[in-house]
């Protein structure tokens, strides 16, 4: 079962969504875009909460929405599981009743629905809170309940709208692991809406960039990261990502030199993020404060807007973003040797 | 500011004090157990409870339509529903008579067919008071529905719940406080209803004479009885308002 969609929605005079998005079975597409890009509108259209004005939405053999053929399947008949932004748990129902709600709607008896709901709560490691009301749950706990509620009805398609946005950092990495595990166990197409590139890269098999109602780029996380085609993609998604193991403020990323970081409160496996604009290049070996310094060569030089993105060669193959003036001053062009310098404070790490 | 608040308080308290100074305390027990008062109290409670219940049954769907759908003439429909709030109740009663009276629009065919006559009956009292109370229910519940985050209903729908199930299991429980507020307002308004009732249902002791009508009549004949009945109305209303206050208006 796959998702095939061309979603055209007009909202007022200033916003029109026109996005073609396909997702294969067992594939996770991360829909990445700034606020107001139309990401939530995509969720509402696929879930059937908002009928589309143009295009079509097809899930497997079922046409769910196709205005030119007057086809519109209401949300209750779509089998689309949604984990909403801010979770939207029913405030008057306990955690277990929230999860049981969908099962009962599908015809299960109350007793059976609550039994199965309890199992789902166990699966997301929140069985102890089965009788708590949403108001008594923390953000992370209610997100787990929301995930269990969406999965329990065994939908054909799973939509996750900013599932980690409202959580603190520690909870977020726990939940990201849980999400990764449950996404992998879900057999249908999966869509993750996010404005956080790290989340998109970690959880998405493919990333679709949505800006101002249009798809501006789609590709694997690596393609988006290395070759962003718009300024937005370059700014938020064109990041350098390294994975490694941290000990004593130094991250071993597999090849030398290791990366020095300033934040020593993290340990174990980490994801290292370095923004291309926080890396500087030098003709000579730089002296002074930067902790991370090594020689390399320029591999590729590509202009993007008023900046230039430079791909470096071994050992770390990072992307650097400089102004055109800086590129001229440094004489940067493919094949030229150069020195890389990164301050430890410019390197951010999060548990992977 | 405090002076004005004091004046406002005086305005609501003084009439009550006036009532209390005129209360014939010695005869009170006799007056309160008199046939007229007991009948009027019973009828008033039945009619206002009936009106509140009917307002609930008819008002919630109306509120739902007004809050959740878009159609031409919606503003007009809302205007029509609210009209009894601003119309002099006497006019409302007369209009009801022209619709349901024996010789009129709906009343005539119904009377011909069944012999059933709404005006000057207890059902007429309930109809008249419902007509006046309904807007309070509709406006309160509509406001509750508008304040309800629609995503709860959307989430329920994505979980496979039918529209009826969403309404029953999600919408209704979540607007519970609005429903209660609507019930109290409708009930209180019905309890005090005078104009439409006397015009449409008349002032027949034991059949259509509610408390306010009994007060009106008694003022002409027996001032003491009027005061006693008024006192009962005040006591009943105040008790209900105080008992429900915490759920009705959000004081914390």
Coordinates of C-alpha atoms in Angstrom, one line a residue:
Chain A
X1 CA 0.0 0.0 0.0
X2 CA 1.4 3.4 -1.0
X3 CA 0.3 7.0 -0.8
X4 CA 0.0 8.9 -4.0
X5 CA -1.1 12.5 -3.6
X6 CA -1.3 15.8 -5.4
X7 CA -2.7 18.2 -2.8
X8 CA -4.1 21.5 -4.0
X9 CA -5.8 23.6 -1.3
X10 CA -6.7 27.3 -1.5
X11 CA -6.8 29.2 1.7
X12 CA -7.6 32.8 1.4
X13 CA -5.8 35.0 -1.1
X14 CA -2.4 34.8 0.2
X15 CA -1.9 31.0 0.6
X16 CA -2.3 28.2 -1.8
X17 CA -0.9 24.7 -1.3
X18 CA 0.1 22.7 -4.3
X19 CA 2.2 19.7 -3.3
X20 CA 2.8 16.3 -4.9
X21 CA 3.9 13.8 -2.3
X22 CA 4.2 10.1 -2.7
X23 CA 5.2 7.6 0.0
X24 CA 5.9 3.9 -0.5
X25 CA 4.9 1.2 1.9
X26 CA 7.4 1.0 4.8
X27 CA 8.9 4.3 3.9
X28 CA 9.1 7.3 6.1
X29 CA 8.9 10.7 4.4
X30 CA 9.9 13.6 6.6
X31 CA 8.0 16.7 5.5
X32 CA 10.4 19.6 6.4
X33 CA 9.4 23.2 6.2
X34 CA 9.2 26.5 8.0
X35 CA 6.2 27.7 10.0
X36 CA 3.4 28.6 7.6
X37 CA 4.7 26.5 4.8
X38 CA 1.5 24.4 4.7
X39 CA 2.7 21.3 6.5
X40 CA -0.3 21.0 8.8
X41 CA -2.6 21.6 5.9
X42 CA -1.0 18.5 4.2
X43 CA -1.8 16.5 7.3
X44 CA -5.4 17.7 7.5
X45 CA -5.9 17.0 3.8
X46 CA -4.6 13.4 4.0
X47 CA -6.5 12.8 7.2
X48 CA -9.7 14.1 5.5
X49 CA -10.3 16.9 8.0
X50 CA -9.9 19.4 5.2
X51 CA -11.2 18.5 1.7
X52 CA -8.8 19.4 -1.1
X53 CA -9.7 21.8 -3.9
X54 CA -7.6 20.3 -6.6
X55 CA -5.6 17.1 -7.2
X56 CA -6.1 13.7 -5.7
X57 CA -5.2 11.6 -2.7
X58 CA -4.9 7.9 -3.2
X59 CA -4.0 5.2 -0.6
X60 CA -3.3 1.9 -2.2
X61 CA -6.3 1.2 -4.5
X62 CA -8.6 3.6 -2.6
X63 CA -9.2 7.1 -3.9
X64 CA -9.7 9.1 -0.7
X65 CA -10.2 12.6 -2.2
X66 CA -10.6 13.6 -5.8
X67 CA -12.7 16.8 -6.3
X68 CA -12.9 16.5 -10.1
X69 CA -14.6 13.1 -9.7
X70 CA -16.6 14.3 -6.7
X71 CA -14.9 11.7 -4.5
X72 CA -14.4 12.5 -0.8
X73 CA -14.0 9.8 1.8
X74 CA -14.7 11.2 5.3
X75 CA -12.0 10.8 7.9
X76 CA -13.8 8.1 9.9
X77 CA -13.6 5.8 6.8
X78 CA -10.0 6.5 5.8
X79 CA -7.9 4.4 8.1
X80 CA -5.3 7.2 8.5
X81 CA -3.7 7.3 11.9
X82 CA -2.8 10.8 13.1
X83 CA -0.5 11.8 15.9
X84 CA -1.5 15.5 16.3
X85 CA 0.6 18.4 17.2
X86 CA 0.1 19.0 21.0
X87 CA -1.3 15.4 21.0
X88 CA -5.0 16.4 21.3
X89 CA -5.8 13.7 23.8
X90 CA -9.4 13.7 24.9
X91 CA -9.2 15.6 28.2
X92 CA -12.2 13.9 29.9
X93 CA -11.0 10.3 29.1
X94 CA -8.2 8.4 30.9
X95 CA -5.1 7.3 29.0
X96 CA -6.5 3.8 28.4
X97 CA -9.9 5.1 27.3
X98 CA -8.2 7.5 24.9
X99 CA -6.5 4.5 23.3
X100 CA -9.6 2.4 23.5
X101 CA -11.8 5.0 21.8
X102 CA -10.7 4.1 18.3
X103 CA -11.0 0.3 19.0
X104 CA -14.5 0.8 20.3
X105 CA -15.4 2.9 17.3
X106 CA -14.3 -0.1 15.1
X107 CA -16.8 -2.3 17.0
X108 CA -14.8 -3.8 19.8
X109 CA -16.6 -4.3 23.1
X110 CA -15.6 -1.9 25.9
X111 CA -13.9 -4.7 27.8
X112 CA -11.9 -5.9 24.8
X113 CA -11.0 -2.4 23.6
X114 CA -9.6 -1.6 27.1
X115 CA -7.6 -4.8 27.2
X116 CA -6.0 -4.1 23.8
X117 CA -5.5 -0.4 24.7
X118 CA -3.7 -1.5 27.8
X119 CA -1.3 -3.6 25.7
X120 CA -0.6 -0.7 23.5
X121 CA 0.2 1.5 26.5
X122 CA 2.7 -1.2 27.6
X123 CA 4.2 -1.2 24.1
X124 CA 5.0 2.6 24.4
X125 CA 6.2 2.0 28.0
X126 CA 3.4 4.0 29.8
X127 CA 1.3 1.1 31.2
X128 CA 1.6 2.6 34.7
X129 CA -0.3 5.7 33.7
X130 CA -3.3 3.9 32.2
X131 CA -5.8 5.5 34.5
X132 CA -4.4 9.0 34.4
X133 CA -6.2 11.8 32.7
X134 CA -4.3 13.8 30.1
X135 CA -4.1 16.8 32.4
X136 CA -2.0 14.7 34.8
X137 CA 0.5 13.5 32.1
X138 CA 3.8 15.1 31.2
X139 CA 4.4 16.1 27.6
X140 CA 6.4 13.0 26.9
X141 CA 3.9 10.8 28.5
X142 CA 1.0 12.2 26.6
X143 CA 2.9 11.9 23.4
X144 CA 3.3 8.2 24.1
X145 CA -0.4 7.9 24.7
X146 CA -1.1 9.8 21.4
X147 CA 1.2 7.4 19.6
X148 CA -0.5 4.4 21.1
X149 CA -3.9 5.8 20.2
X150 CA -3.0 6.3 16.6
X151 CA -1.3 2.9 16.2
X152 CA -4.0 0.9 18.1
X153 CA -6.5 1.1 15.3
X154 CA -3.9 -0.3 12.9
X155 CA -4.3 2.3 10.3
X156 CA -3.1 1.9 6.7
X157 CA -1.1 5.2 6.9
X158 CA 0.6 7.0 9.8
X159 CA 0.8 10.8 10.0
X160 CA 2.9 12.4 12.7
X161 CA 2.6 16.2 13.0
X162 CA 5.6 17.7 14.9
X163 CA 5.6 14.8 17.3
X164 CA 8.7 15.9 19.3
X165 CA 8.2 19.7 19.1
X166 CA 6.8 20.4 22.5
X167 CA 9.2 18.2 24.5
X168 CA 12.4 19.0 26.4
X169 CA 15.7 17.7 25.1
X170 CA 16.1 14.6 27.3
X171 CA 12.6 13.5 26.7
X172 CA 12.9 14.2 23.0
X173 CA 15.8 11.7 22.4
X174 CA 13.9 9.0 24.4
X175 CA 10.8 9.5 22.3
X176 CA 12.8 9.8 19.1
X177 CA 14.1 6.3 19.7
X178 CA 10.6 5.0 20.6
X179 CA 9.3 6.7 17.4
X180 CA 12.1 5.2 15.3
X181 CA 11.2 1.7 16.7
X182 CA 7.5 2.0 16.1
X183 CA 7.9 3.6 12.6
X184 CA 10.1 0.7 11.6
X185 CA 7.4 -1.7 12.9
X186 CA 4.6 0.0 10.9
X187 CA 4.0 -1.5 7.5
X188 CA 2.3 1.3 5.7
X189 CA 3.5 4.7 4.4
X190 CA 4.6 7.0 7.2
X191 CA 4.8 10.8 7.1
X192 CA 6.6 12.8 9.7
X193 CA 6.0 16.6 9.8
X194 CA 8.8 18.6 11.3
X195 CA 10.6 21.9 11.2
X196 CA 13.6 20.3 12.9
X197 CA 16.2 19.0 10.3
X198 CA 17.9 16.7 12.8
X199 CA 14.6 15.0 13.3
X200 CA 14.0 14.8 9.6
X201 CA 17.4 13.3 8.9
X202 CA 17.2 10.8 11.8
X203 CA 13.7 9.5 11.2
X204 CA 13.1 10.1 7.5
X205 CA 14.1 7.7 4.7
X206 CA 13.4 10.6 2.3
X207 CA 13.0 14.3 3.0
X208 CA 10.5 16.5 1.2
X209 CA 11.1 20.2 1.7
X210 CA 7.9 22.3 1.7
X211 CA 8.1 26.1 1.4
X212 CA 5.3 28.5 1.0
X213 CA 2.9 25.8 -0.2
X214 CA 5.3 24.3 -2.8
X215 CA 7.7 21.3 -2.7
X216 CA 11.1 22.9 -3.3
X217 CA 13.2 19.7 -3.0
X218 CA 12.9 16.1 -2.3
X219 CA 15.6 13.5 -1.8
X220 CA 17.5 11.4 0.7
X221 CA 18.6 13.1 3.9
X222 CA 22.2 13.2 2.5
X223 CA 21.1 14.8 -0.8
X224 CA 19.2 17.5 1.0
X225 CA 22.0 18.1 3.5
X226 CA 24.8 18.2 1.0
X227 CA 22.9 19.9 -1.9
X228 CA 20.2 22.2 -0.6
X229 CA 18.6 24.1 -3.5
X230 CA 16.9 26.9 -1.6
X231 CA 18.2 29.4 0.9
X232 CA 15.8 27.9 3.5
X233 CA 17.0 24.4 2.9
X234 CA 20.6 25.6 3.1
X235 CA 20.0 27.5 6.3
X236 CA 18.2 24.8 8.3
X237 CA 18.9 21.6 6.5
X238 CA 22.3 22.1 4.9
X239 CA 24.0 21.0 8.1
X240 CA 27.0 18.9 8.8
X241 CA 26.0 15.8 10.7
X242 CA 28.5 13.4 12.2
X243 CA 27.7 10.5 14.5
X244 CA 30.1 9.2 17.0
X245 CA 30.9 8.3 20.6
X246 CA 31.7 10.9 23.1
X247 CA 34.0 10.7 26.1
X248 CA 35.6 13.5 28.0
X249 CA 34.4 16.3 25.7
X250 CA 35.8 14.7 22.6
X251 CA 33.8 12.9 20.0
X252 CA 35.3 10.0 18.2
X253 CA 33.6 10.0 14.7
X254 CA 35.5 7.1 13.2
X255 CA 38.2 9.1 11.4
X256 CA 40.8 11.4 12.9
X257 CA 40.9 14.0 14.1
X258 CA 38.2 13.6 16.8
X259 CA 35.9 16.6 17.3
X260 CA 36.2 18.7 20.4
X261 CA 33.1 20.0 22.0
X262 CA 32.4 22.5 24.7
X263 CA 29.4 20.8 26.3
X264 CA 30.6 17.9 28.4
X265 CA 27.2 17.0 29.9
X266 CA 26.4 14.4 27.3
X267 CA 27.8 10.9 27.0
X268 CA 27.5 7.8 24.8
X269 CA 26.4 7.8 21.2
X270 CA 25.8 11.3 19.9
X271 CA 24.8 13.2 16.8
X272 CA 27.1 16.1 16.1
X273 CA 25.8 19.1 14.2
X274 CA 28.0 21.8 12.8
X275 CA 26.5 24.7 10.9
X276 CA 28.3 25.4 7.6
X277 CA 28.5 29.1 8.5
X278 CA 30.3 28.4 11.8
X279 CA 33.3 26.8 10.0
X280 CA 36.1 29.1 8.9
X281 CA 38.8 28.4 6.2
X282 CA 42.3 29.7 6.3
X283 CA 45.3 29.7 3.9
X284 CA 47.7 29.0 6.7
X285 CA 47.4 27.0 9.9
X286 CA 45.4 29.2 12.2
X287 CA 46.7 30.1 15.6
X288 CA 44.7 30.9 18.7
X289 CA 41.5 29.6 20.2
X290 CA 39.8 27.2 17.8
X291 CA 40.1 23.6 19.2
X292 CA 39.3 21.9 16.0
X293 CA 41.9 22.5 13.3
X294 CA 43.0 20.3 10.4
X295 CA 44.2 20.7 6.8
X296 CA 42.1 19.5 3.9
X297 CA 41.4 20.4 0.2
X298 CA 38.5 22.1 -1.4
X299 CA 36.4 19.5 -3.4
X300 CA 33.4 21.4 -4.8
X301 CA 32.3 25.0 -5.0
X302 CA 28.7 25.9 -5.6
X303 CA 27.0 29.3 -5.4
X304 CA 23.7 29.6 -3.6
X305 CA 22.1 33.0 -3.6
X306 CA 24.6 35.5 -2.3
X307 CA 26.6 32.8 -0.6
X308 CA 28.9 30.0 -1.7
X309 CA 28.7 26.5 -0.4
X310 CA 32.0 24.6 -0.4
X311 CA 32.4 20.9 0.0
X312 CA 35.7 19.9 1.7
X313 CA 37.7 16.7 1.1
X314 CA 38.9 14.1 3.6
X315 CA 39.0 13.5 6.5
X316 CA 35.5 14.9 7.5
X317 CA 34.1 16.1 4.2
X318 CA 32.2 19.0 5.7
X319 CA 30.2 21.7 4.0
X320 CA 31.2 25.3 4.6
X321 CA 29.3 28.4 3.7
X322 CA 31.1 31.6 2.9
X323 CA 30.3 35.0 1.4
X324 CA 31.4 35.6 -2.2
X325 CA 33.9 38.2 -0.9
X326 CA 35.5 35.7 1.5
X327 CA 35.8 33.1 -1.3
X328 CA 37.6 35.6 -3.5
X329 CA 39.9 36.7 -0.7
X330 CA 40.8 33.1 0.1
X331 CA 41.1 32.1 -3.5
X332 CA 38.9 29.1 -2.9
X333 CA 38.5 26.8 -5.8
X334 CA 38.4 23.0 -6.3
X335 CA 41.7 21.3 -5.6
X336 CA 43.1 24.1 -3.5
X337 CA 44.5 23.1 -0.1
X338 CA 43.1 24.9 3.0
X339 CA 42.9 24.8 6.7
X340 CA 39.7 24.2 8.6
X341 CA 38.9 25.8 12.0
X342 CA 35.9 25.2 14.2
X343 CA 35.4 26.5 17.7
X344 CA 34.4 23.9 20.2
X345 CA 31.4 26.1 21.2
X346 CA 30.1 26.0 17.6
X347 CA 29.7 22.2 17.7
X348 CA 26.4 21.0 19.1
X349 CA 25.7 17.5 20.2
X350 CA 22.6 15.6 21.1
X351 CA 22.1 12.0 22.2
X352 CA 21.6 9.8 19.1
Chain B
X1 CA -15.5 52.9 41.9
X2 CA -16.4 51.5 45.3
X3 CA -19.2 54.0 45.6
X4 CA -20.7 52.9 42.3
X5 CA -20.3 49.2 43.3
X6 CA -22.1 50.1 46.5
X7 CA -24.9 51.7 44.6
X8 CA -25.2 48.7 42.4
X9 CA -25.4 46.4 45.4
X10 CA -28.1 48.6 46.9
X11 CA -30.1 48.4 43.7
X12 CA -30.2 44.6 43.9
X13 CA -30.6 44.4 47.7
X14 CA -33.1 47.1 48.4
X15 CA -36.1 45.4 46.6
X16 CA -35.4 42.3 48.6
X17 CA -35.4 44.3 51.8
X18 CA -38.6 46.0 50.8
X19 CA -40.1 42.6 50.2
X20 CA -39.0 41.4 53.6
X21 CA -40.4 44.4 55.4
X22 CA -43.8 43.8 53.9
X23 CA -43.8 40.1 54.6
X24 CA -46.8 39.1 56.8
X25 CA -44.7 36.8 59.0
X26 CA -47.7 35.7 61.2
X27 CA -49.8 34.5 58.3
X28 CA -46.9 33.2 56.3
X29 CA -47.4 29.6 57.0
X30 CA -51.0 29.7 56.1
X31 CA -50.4 31.7 52.9
X32 CA -47.7 29.4 51.7
X33 CA -49.8 26.3 52.1
X34 CA -52.8 27.8 50.5
X35 CA -54.2 26.1 47.5
X36 CA -53.3 28.9 45.1
X37 CA -49.7 29.1 46.2
X38 CA -49.1 25.4 46.2
X39 CA -50.7 25.0 42.8
X40 CA -48.8 27.9 41.3
X41 CA -45.5 26.6 42.8
X42 CA -46.1 23.1 41.4
X43 CA -47.0 24.4 38.0
X44 CA -44.1 26.8 37.9
X45 CA -41.6 24.1 38.7
X46 CA -43.1 21.7 36.2
X47 CA -43.3 24.3 33.5
X48 CA -39.8 25.7 34.0
X49 CA -38.2 22.3 34.3
X50 CA -40.2 21.2 31.2
X51 CA -39.1 24.4 29.3
X52 CA -35.4 23.8 30.3
X53 CA -35.6 20.2 29.2
X54 CA -37.3 21.1 25.9
X55 CA -34.8 23.9 25.4
X56 CA -32.0 21.4 25.8
X57 CA -33.5 19.0 23.3
X58 CA -34.2 21.6 20.7
X59 CA -31.5 24.1 21.6
X60 CA -28.4 21.9 21.4
X61 CA -29.0 20.9 17.8
X62 CA -29.8 24.5 16.9
X63 CA -26.6 25.6 18.6
X64 CA -24.6 22.9 16.8
X65 CA -26.0 24.0 13.4
X66 CA -25.2 27.7 14.2
X67 CA -21.7 26.9 15.4
X68 CA -20.6 24.2 13.0
X69 CA -22.1 24.8 9.6
X70 CA -22.1 27.5 7.0
X71 CA -25.2 28.2 4.9
X72 CA -27.1 31.2 3.5
X73 CA -29.5 32.7 5.9
X74 CA -27.5 31.6 9.0
X75 CA -27.4 35.2 10.3
X76 CA -31.2 35.3 9.8
X77 CA -31.7 32.0 11.6
X78 CA -29.6 33.2 14.6
X79 CA -31.6 36.4 14.6
X80 CA -34.9 34.5 14.7
X81 CA -33.7 32.3 17.5
X82 CA -32.5 35.3 19.6
X83 CA -35.6 37.3 18.8
X84 CA -37.6 36.2 21.9
X85 CA -34.9 37.6 24.1
X86 CA -35.4 41.1 22.8
X87 CA -39.1 41.0 21.9
X88 CA -41.6 42.0 24.5
X89 CA -42.8 38.7 25.8
X90 CA -46.4 39.8 25.4
X91 CA -45.8 40.1 21.7
X92 CA -44.2 36.6 21.7
X93 CA -47.3 35.3 23.4
X94 CA -49.6 36.9 20.9
X95 CA -47.5 35.5 18.0
X96 CA -47.7 32.1 19.6
X97 CA -51.5 32.5 19.8
X98 CA -51.7 33.4 16.1
X99 CA -49.8 30.2 15.3
X100 CA -51.1 27.7 17.7
X101 CA -54.5 29.2 18.7
X102 CA -57.7 27.3 17.9
X103 CA -58.5 29.4 14.8
X104 CA -55.0 29.8 13.6
X105 CA -52.2 28.5 11.5
X106 CA -51.3 25.2 13.1
X107 CA -53.7 25.2 16.0
X108 CA -56.8 24.8 13.8
X109 CA -55.9 21.6 11.8
X110 CA -54.5 20.0 15.0
X111 CA -57.7 20.9 16.9
X112 CA -59.9 19.6 14.1
X113 CA -58.0 16.3 13.9
X114 CA -57.3 15.6 17.6
X115 CA -59.3 18.0 19.7
X116 CA -56.0 19.0 21.3
X117 CA -55.7 22.6 22.2
X118 CA -52.4 24.2 23.3
X119 CA -53.4 27.6 24.6
X120 CA -54.9 27.8 28.1
X121 CA -53.3 24.4 29.0
X122 CA -50.3 23.4 30.9
X123 CA -48.6 22.4 27.6
X124 CA -49.3 25.9 26.5
X125 CA -47.4 27.2 29.5
X126 CA -44.5 25.0 28.7
X127 CA -44.5 26.0 25.0
X128 CA -44.6 29.7 25.9
X129 CA -41.9 29.5 28.4
X130 CA -39.7 27.4 26.1
X131 CA -40.1 30.0 23.4
X132 CA -38.7 32.6 25.7
X133 CA -36.0 30.4 27.3
X134 CA -34.7 28.8 24.2
X135 CA -32.3 31.6 23.1
X136 CA -30.5 31.4 26.5
X137 CA -29.8 27.8 25.9
X138 CA -28.8 28.3 22.2
X139 CA -26.5 31.2 22.8
X140 CA -24.7 29.5 25.8
X141 CA -24.2 26.2 24.0
X142 CA -23.2 27.9 20.8
X143 CA -20.5 29.8 22.7
X144 CA -19.4 26.5 24.3
X145 CA -19.1 24.8 20.9
X146 CA -17.2 27.8 19.5
X147 CA -14.7 27.6 22.4
X148 CA -14.2 23.9 21.9
X149 CA -11.0 23.1 20.0
X150 CA -12.4 21.4 16.9
X151 CA -9.3 19.2 16.7
X152 CA -10.8 17.0 19.5
X153 CA -13.6 16.1 17.1
X154 CA -11.3 15.8 14.2
X155 CA -9.1 13.4 16.2
X156 CA -12.1 11.3 17.1
X157 CA -13.1 11.1 13.5
X158 CA -9.7 9.9 12.4
X159 CA -10.1 7.2 14.9
X160 CA -13.1 5.9 13.0
X161 CA -15.9 7.3 15.1
X162 CA -19.2 8.1 13.4
X163 CA -20.4 11.7 13.7
X164 CA -23.0 10.6 16.2
X165 CA -20.4 8.8 18.3
X166 CA -18.1 11.9 18.1
X167 CA -21.0 14.1 19.3
X168 CA -22.0 11.8 22.1
X169 CA -18.6 10.7 23.4
X170 CA -16.5 13.8 22.7
X171 CA -18.5 17.0 22.0
X172 CA -21.2 16.7 24.6
X173 CA -18.9 15.8 27.6
X174 CA -16.5 18.6 26.6
X175 CA -19.2 21.3 26.5
X176 CA -20.8 19.9 29.8
X177 CA -20.3 23.2 31.7
X178 CA -22.0 25.2 28.8
X179 CA -24.9 22.7 28.8
X180 CA -25.3 23.2 32.6
X181 CA -25.1 26.9 32.3
X182 CA -27.7 26.9 29.5
X183 CA -30.0 24.7 31.5
X184 CA -29.8 27.0 34.6
X185 CA -30.3 30.1 32.5
X186 CA -33.2 28.6 30.6
X187 CA -34.7 27.3 33.8
X188 CA -34.4 30.6 35.6
X189 CA -35.8 32.6 32.7
X190 CA -38.7 30.2 32.5
X191 CA -39.4 30.5 36.2
X192 CA -39.8 34.2 35.9
X193 CA -41.7 34.2 32.6
X194 CA -44.8 36.3 32.7
X195 CA -45.8 38.1 29.5
X196 CA -45.9 35.3 26.9
X197 CA -47.5 32.9 29.4
X198 CA -50.4 35.1 30.4
X199 CA -51.0 36.1 26.8
X200 CA -50.8 32.6 25.3
X201 CA -52.0 30.4 28.2
X202 CA -54.1 32.7 30.3
X203 CA -54.2 33.0 34.1
X204 CA -56.2 30.0 35.1
X205 CA -55.6 29.0 38.7
X206 CA -54.5 25.4 39.0
X207 CA -54.0 25.1 35.2
X208 CA -51.9 27.8 33.8
X209 CA -51.3 30.1 36.7
X210 CA -47.6 30.0 37.4
X211 CA -46.0 31.9 40.4
X212 CA -45.4 35.2 38.5
X213 CA -49.0 35.2 37.3
X214 CA -50.3 34.4 40.8
X215 CA -48.2 37.3 42.2
X216 CA -49.7 39.6 39.6
X217 CA -53.2 38.6 40.5
X218 CA -52.6 38.6 44.2
X219 CA -51.2 42.2 44.1
X220 CA -54.7 43.4 43.2
X221 CA -56.5 41.3 45.8
X222 CA -54.3 40.2 48.6
X223 CA -51.0 42.0 49.0
X224 CA -49.9 39.6 51.7
X225 CA -50.2 36.6 49.5
X226 CA -48.3 38.4 46.7
X227 CA -45.4 39.1 49.0
X228 CA -45.4 35.5 50.3
X229 CA -45.4 34.1 46.7
X230 CA -42.6 36.5 45.8
X231 CA -40.6 35.3 48.7
X232 CA -40.9 31.7 47.6
X233 CA -39.7 32.7 44.1
X234 CA -36.8 34.6 45.5
X235 CA -35.9 31.7 47.7
X236 CA -36.1 29.0 45.0
X237 CA -34.1 31.1 42.4
X238 CA -31.4 32.1 44.9
X239 CA -31.0 28.5 46.1
X240 CA -30.5 27.2 42.6
X241 CA -28.1 30.0 41.6
X242 CA -26.0 29.6 44.7
X243 CA -25.9 25.8 44.4
X244 CA -24.8 25.9 40.8
X245 CA -22.6 29.0 41.1
X246 CA -19.2 27.2 40.9
X247 CA -20.1 25.3 37.8
X248 CA -21.9 28.2 36.2
X249 CA -19.6 31.1 36.3
X250 CA -15.9 30.4 36.5
X251 CA -15.0 31.7 40.0
X252 CA -11.7 30.4 41.3

